[in-house]
Amino acid sequence: MTDELVLVTGGTGFIAQHCMLALLRSGYRVRTTVRSLSREQEVRQNLRAGGAEPGDRLSFVKTDLGSDAGWAEAVAGCVYVLHGASPTPSGDQVREEDWVRPAIDGNLRVLRAARDAGVKRVVLTSAFGAVGVGHRKPLHRPFNETDWSDLTGRVAPYQKSKTLSEQAAWDFVAREGGALELSAVNPVAVLGPALGPDYSHSIRMIKNMMDGQPACPKINTGLVDVRDVADLHVLAMTDPAARGERFLAISGESIWMADIARILRERMGKAAGKVSTRVIPNWLVALSALRDPVMKAILPILGVNMNATSVKAQTLLGWRPRSREDAIVATAESLVTLGLI
């Protein structure tokens, strides 16, 4: 056991909850932020599903990334901060500024509070969206941590917000951070065990396949298990070598959606009876995109190889992720166990 206190922002989030589980297993005390204290029992129930009964080693503070209120209280006494909370526009906002400005301001708000409270290091949960999108020419190598998304290309508002908010975080620490240290983790599509019915966008991809999605668009994606993402956060938090570094979190090489479907068919038996391995031709996706905004959104990534490498995290920090196959199966098994399929 350690008396060191770690703040995990956005306690209702999928990655955040697995980070809390990893920290609790490692003996830390954990404080987390929520926008409404009414969700404390839901968070505790999800942690229980993940095998933890933290009792008073877990505490909650009400905060919102859009306001200064509560942040001084949230970071008080913390040695580290894992900042994964991300403001998500509610309703039907389509303007970029509904995504970008809140993301930048939220990061700066947390970093400023952490610096003022004497926090040693913040680990920022960024995204592959800050690394591998918008590039006009295909790379003939895997994406790595030196790459940044090209915002002059076709970049969705969420990915733009991740790119600009991560850059703003690095700029803040360089200019005004004082003794505060920063590391960043940039996961690809995050799979792994869902802890409850409120799960990530990436897990929805597996659920849609299990529910009988008729075919797979020709989309390529990197995969990583959420438990390994959480472990990487803890390594980036404590290892001196992680100071000032960003780390891509990917297991092995990227994979096509049809291959994910094949793995589900092979490994999940009857539960994957509705999974289709058919591939939708690109021309049909393009035709559908004329009337379907979901199809329109995937047009820029059709047929694009999204491979990336986690060699840096493995060599510098000793990170050892599970296989992508195991991540896929763990996701599907959790959905079955929770009765969501």
C-alpha atoms as one frame of an Amber mdcrd trajectory, in Angstrom:
protein
   0.000   0.000   0.000   1.047   3.581  -0.603  -0.452   6.763   0.736   0.176
   8.537  -2.565  -3.009  10.028  -3.971  -3.729  10.064  -7.703  -6.458  12.094
  -9.392  -8.202  10.422 -12.337 -10.388  12.896 -14.210 -13.642  11.872 -15.873
 -14.449   8.965 -13.570 -17.427   7.746 -15.600 -15.208   7.042 -18.621 -14.212
   3.583 -19.868 -10.438   4.180 -19.874 -10.612   6.186 -16.631 -12.308   3.332
 -14.770  -9.705   0.822 -15.907  -6.990   3.300 -14.870  -8.603   3.439 -11.426
  -8.578  -0.361 -11.251  -4.864  -0.452 -12.174  -4.021   2.223  -9.591  -6.016
   0.520  -6.833  -4.303  -2.801  -7.596  -0.954  -1.004  -7.315  -1.904   0.319
  -3.869  -2.617   3.974  -4.641  -5.425   6.008  -3.194  -7.615   7.417  -5.954
  -9.713  10.526  -6.262 -11.876  10.986  -9.338 -13.942  13.771 -10.843 -17.541
  13.489 -12.017 -19.928  16.112 -13.330 -22.645  14.776 -11.018 -22.106  13.041
  -7.686 -25.246  11.028  -8.424 -23.037   8.773 -10.598 -20.769   7.666  -7.718
 -22.639   4.394  -7.176 -22.515   3.595 -10.899 -18.735   4.088 -10.915 -18.316
   1.956  -7.776 -20.513  -0.761  -9.297 -18.383  -0.805 -12.475 -15.189  -1.031
 -10.407 -16.771  -3.909  -8.489 -17.371  -5.640 -11.830 -13.643  -5.144 -12.457
 -12.768  -6.808  -9.150 -12.217  -3.792  -6.870 -13.887  -2.774  -3.608 -11.903
   0.395  -2.814 -14.069   1.707   0.028 -12.595   4.933   1.371  -9.469   4.575
  -0.801 -11.630   6.075  -3.562 -13.174   9.536  -3.278 -15.208  11.762  -5.605
 -15.189  15.475  -6.421 -17.780  17.260  -8.538 -16.139  19.252 -11.341 -16.706
  20.236 -14.942 -14.008  20.941 -17.529 -15.963  24.026 -18.545 -15.577  25.708
 -15.159 -12.789  26.496 -12.680 -14.998  25.407  -9.767 -13.770  22.342  -7.898
 -10.419  21.846  -9.613  -8.292  23.191  -6.751 -10.114  20.769  -4.431  -9.726
  17.927  -6.940  -5.924  18.195  -7.251  -5.186  19.086  -3.595  -2.718  16.609
  -2.108  -2.305  14.618  -5.328   1.132  13.441  -6.425  -0.050  12.537  -9.940
  -2.970  13.275 -12.263  -4.265  10.983 -15.017  -6.279  13.340 -17.194  -8.647
  11.468 -19.462 -11.792  13.569 -19.157 -12.817  15.098 -22.460 -15.702  17.484
 -23.012 -18.198  16.026 -25.464 -20.661  18.379 -27.132 -24.239  17.488 -26.313
 -27.035  17.724 -28.831 -26.421  18.238 -32.521 -23.539  20.700 -32.573 -21.692
  20.505 -35.848 -19.369  23.489 -35.466 -15.702  22.685 -34.876 -15.471  25.206
 -32.058 -18.037  23.192 -30.058 -15.354  20.489 -29.881 -12.040  22.317 -30.091
 -12.281  25.218 -27.643 -13.691  23.190 -24.720 -11.015  20.501 -25.219  -8.174
  23.035 -25.189  -9.610  24.996 -22.262 -10.273  21.799 -20.299  -6.683  20.588
 -20.658  -5.286  23.972 -19.647  -7.638  24.183 -16.671  -6.432  20.810 -15.327
  -2.752  21.560 -16.012  -2.951  24.964 -14.335  -4.598  23.475 -11.236  -2.044
  20.639 -11.145   0.880  23.051 -11.410  -0.497  25.306  -8.690  -1.038  22.313
  -6.363   2.524  21.014  -6.794   1.529  17.847  -8.683   4.629  15.977  -9.902
   3.347  14.692 -13.252   0.205  14.726 -15.391  -0.416  11.871 -17.830  -2.711
  13.105 -20.601  -4.987  10.629 -22.361  -4.729  11.854 -25.944  -5.603   9.741
 -28.985  -4.369   8.260 -32.250  -6.586  10.990 -33.711  -3.794  13.442 -32.784
  -1.264  11.351 -34.735  -2.569   9.578 -37.801  -5.358  11.470 -39.571  -5.468
  14.133 -42.278  -2.297  12.958 -44.003  -2.590  13.547 -47.744  -0.172  10.813
 -48.779  -0.109   7.307 -47.320   2.925   6.649 -45.139   5.146   3.738 -46.126
   5.908   3.053 -42.467   3.829   2.715 -39.294   2.810   5.940 -37.556   4.969
   6.792 -34.544   5.116   9.423 -31.791   6.882  11.981 -34.003   3.793  12.185
 -36.224   0.998  14.703 -35.753  -2.332  14.735 -37.581  -2.358  17.110 -40.554
  -5.134  19.578 -39.805  -5.043  20.908 -43.363  -6.353  17.498 -44.490  -9.745
  15.881 -43.877  -9.976  15.724 -40.088 -13.157  15.236 -38.057 -13.902  17.813
 -35.317 -13.203  15.291 -32.522  -9.795  14.412 -33.992  -8.987  18.086 -34.494
  -9.903  18.760 -30.864  -7.586  15.956 -29.700  -4.722  17.273 -31.824  -5.011
  20.924 -30.816  -5.680  20.182 -27.151  -2.639  17.901 -26.871  -0.468  20.516
 -28.598  -1.826  23.176 -26.229  -0.904  20.964 -23.251   2.702  20.574 -24.421
   2.946  24.320 -25.108   1.568  25.174 -21.650   4.025  22.908 -19.828   6.944
  24.286 -21.858   5.971  27.931 -21.230   4.226  28.007 -17.871   4.461  24.539
 -16.344   7.209  25.271 -13.838   8.187  21.968 -12.196   5.137  20.138 -13.565
   5.968  17.153 -15.788   3.786  15.900 -18.656   3.482  12.596 -20.512   0.841
  11.620 -23.080  -0.723   8.294 -24.046  -2.220   8.076 -27.554  -4.380   4.941
 -27.848  -5.790   3.556 -31.082  -9.260   1.942 -30.938  -9.672   0.736 -27.350
 -11.292  -2.651 -26.755 -11.317  -4.931 -23.719 -13.796  -5.777 -20.960 -16.800
  -3.472 -20.699 -17.643  -2.899 -17.019 -21.237  -1.798 -17.609 -23.695  -0.687
 -20.288 -21.999   2.722 -20.746 -19.032   1.753 -22.901 -16.738   3.221 -25.551
 -17.347   3.944 -29.230 -14.790   1.257 -30.160 -16.701  -1.406 -28.242 -19.829
  -0.414 -30.144 -18.019  -1.602 -33.296 -17.812  -5.123 -31.815 -21.394  -4.968
 -30.555 -22.665  -3.955 -34.002 -20.902  -6.942 -35.553 -22.294  -9.322 -32.925
 -25.764  -7.858 -33.421 -25.678  -8.744 -37.114 -24.272  -5.749 -38.975 -24.779
  -6.894 -42.602 -21.219  -6.262 -43.831 -17.903  -4.561 -43.055 -16.643  -1.407
 -44.746 -13.001  -1.591 -45.836 -11.687   0.165 -42.734  -8.333  -0.490 -41.118
  -7.734   0.216 -37.433  -5.235  -0.372 -34.682  -6.530  -2.141 -31.571  -5.455
  -2.183 -27.934  -6.933  -3.650 -24.754  -8.117  -1.069 -22.219  -6.290  -2.920
 -19.414  -3.022  -2.386 -21.279  -3.880   1.270 -21.871  -4.379   1.610 -18.109
  -1.056  -0.120 -17.397   0.682   2.241 -19.834  -0.790   5.228 -17.987   0.668
   3.944 -14.716   4.077   3.333 -16.333   4.010   6.804 -17.917   3.069   8.247
 -14.506   5.951   6.760 -12.553   8.847   6.029 -14.911  11.430   8.848 -15.070
  12.007   7.989 -18.753   8.408   8.988 -19.584   8.851  12.652 -18.661   8.088
  14.852 -21.664   7.224  11.900 -23.916   4.161  10.706 -25.804   3.395   7.009
 -26.274   1.272   5.297 -28.915  -0.769   2.440 -27.479  -1.356  -0.281 -30.085
  -1.125  -4.057 -29.933   0.709  -5.542 -32.898  -0.246  -4.288 -36.340  -3.488
  -2.678 -37.470  -6.286  -4.887 -38.783  -9.154  -4.726 -41.286 -12.714  -4.883
 -39.980 -13.453  -8.063 -41.949 -10.545  -9.751 -40.153 -11.988  -8.670 -36.794
 -15.247 -10.313 -37.874 -13.383 -13.510 -38.773 -11.713 -13.617 -35.337 -15.117
 -13.248 -33.673 -16.528 -16.097 -35.785 -13.557 -18.338 -34.951 -13.317 -17.602
 -31.225 -16.867 -16.832 -30.024 -18.821 -19.809 -31.369 -22.618 -19.487 -31.234
 -22.463 -15.998 -29.725 -20.974 -14.791 -33.027 -23.578 -16.495 -35.167 -24.821
 -13.196 -36.613 -21.343 -11.807 -37.403 -20.878 -11.135 -41.126 -17.442 -11.248
 -42.784 -18.745  -9.731 -46.031 -16.977  -6.565 -47.208 -18.962  -3.573 -48.526
 -17.379  -2.325 -51.780 -15.996   1.216 -51.526 -18.254   2.413 -54.358 -21.331
   1.321 -52.401 -20.132   3.181 -49.274 -19.599   6.290 -51.432 -23.116   5.948
 -52.846 -24.622   5.481 -49.389 -22.689   8.520 -48.149 -24.878  10.756 -50.316
 -27.721  10.244 -47.833 -26.110   8.653 -44.757 -23.932  10.925 -42.570 -22.321
   7.898 -40.864 -21.116   6.582 -44.221 -19.984  10.073 -45.233 -17.848  10.297
 -42.097 -15.871   7.155 -42.963 -15.146   8.084 -46.591 -11.713   9.657 -45.815
 -10.436   6.465 -44.161 -11.766   3.871 -46.619  -8.931   1.583 -47.672  -6.331
   3.605 -45.737  -3.741   1.627 -43.777  -3.736   2.991 -40.199  -0.815   0.956
 -38.906   1.197   2.348 -36.002   3.962   1.130 -33.722   4.253   0.887 -29.941
   7.978   0.072 -30.011   8.710   3.228 -27.996   6.454   2.228 -25.073   7.793
  -1.316 -25.153  11.482  -0.399 -25.228  11.436   2.705 -23.005   8.879   1.578
 -20.411   8.785  -2.209 -20.760   5.106  -2.169 -21.751   3.780  -5.558 -22.905
   0.256  -5.410 -24.365  -2.047  -8.384 -24.870  -2.620  -9.564 -28.426  -5.253
  -7.799 -30.510  -7.093 -11.149 -30.809  -7.340 -11.414 -27.028  -8.596  -7.811
 -26.855 -11.317  -8.576 -29.410 -12.424 -11.734 -27.579 -12.359 -10.060 -24.134
 -14.644  -7.347 -25.501 -17.136  -9.798 -26.955 -17.120 -12.004 -23.838 -17.837
  -9.012 -21.593 -20.778  -7.966 -23.768 -22.194 -11.496 -23.510 -21.616 -11.631
 -19.735 -23.316  -8.250 -19.220 -26.301  -9.389 -21.290 -25.733  -6.632 -23.859
 -25.871  -9.002 -26.830
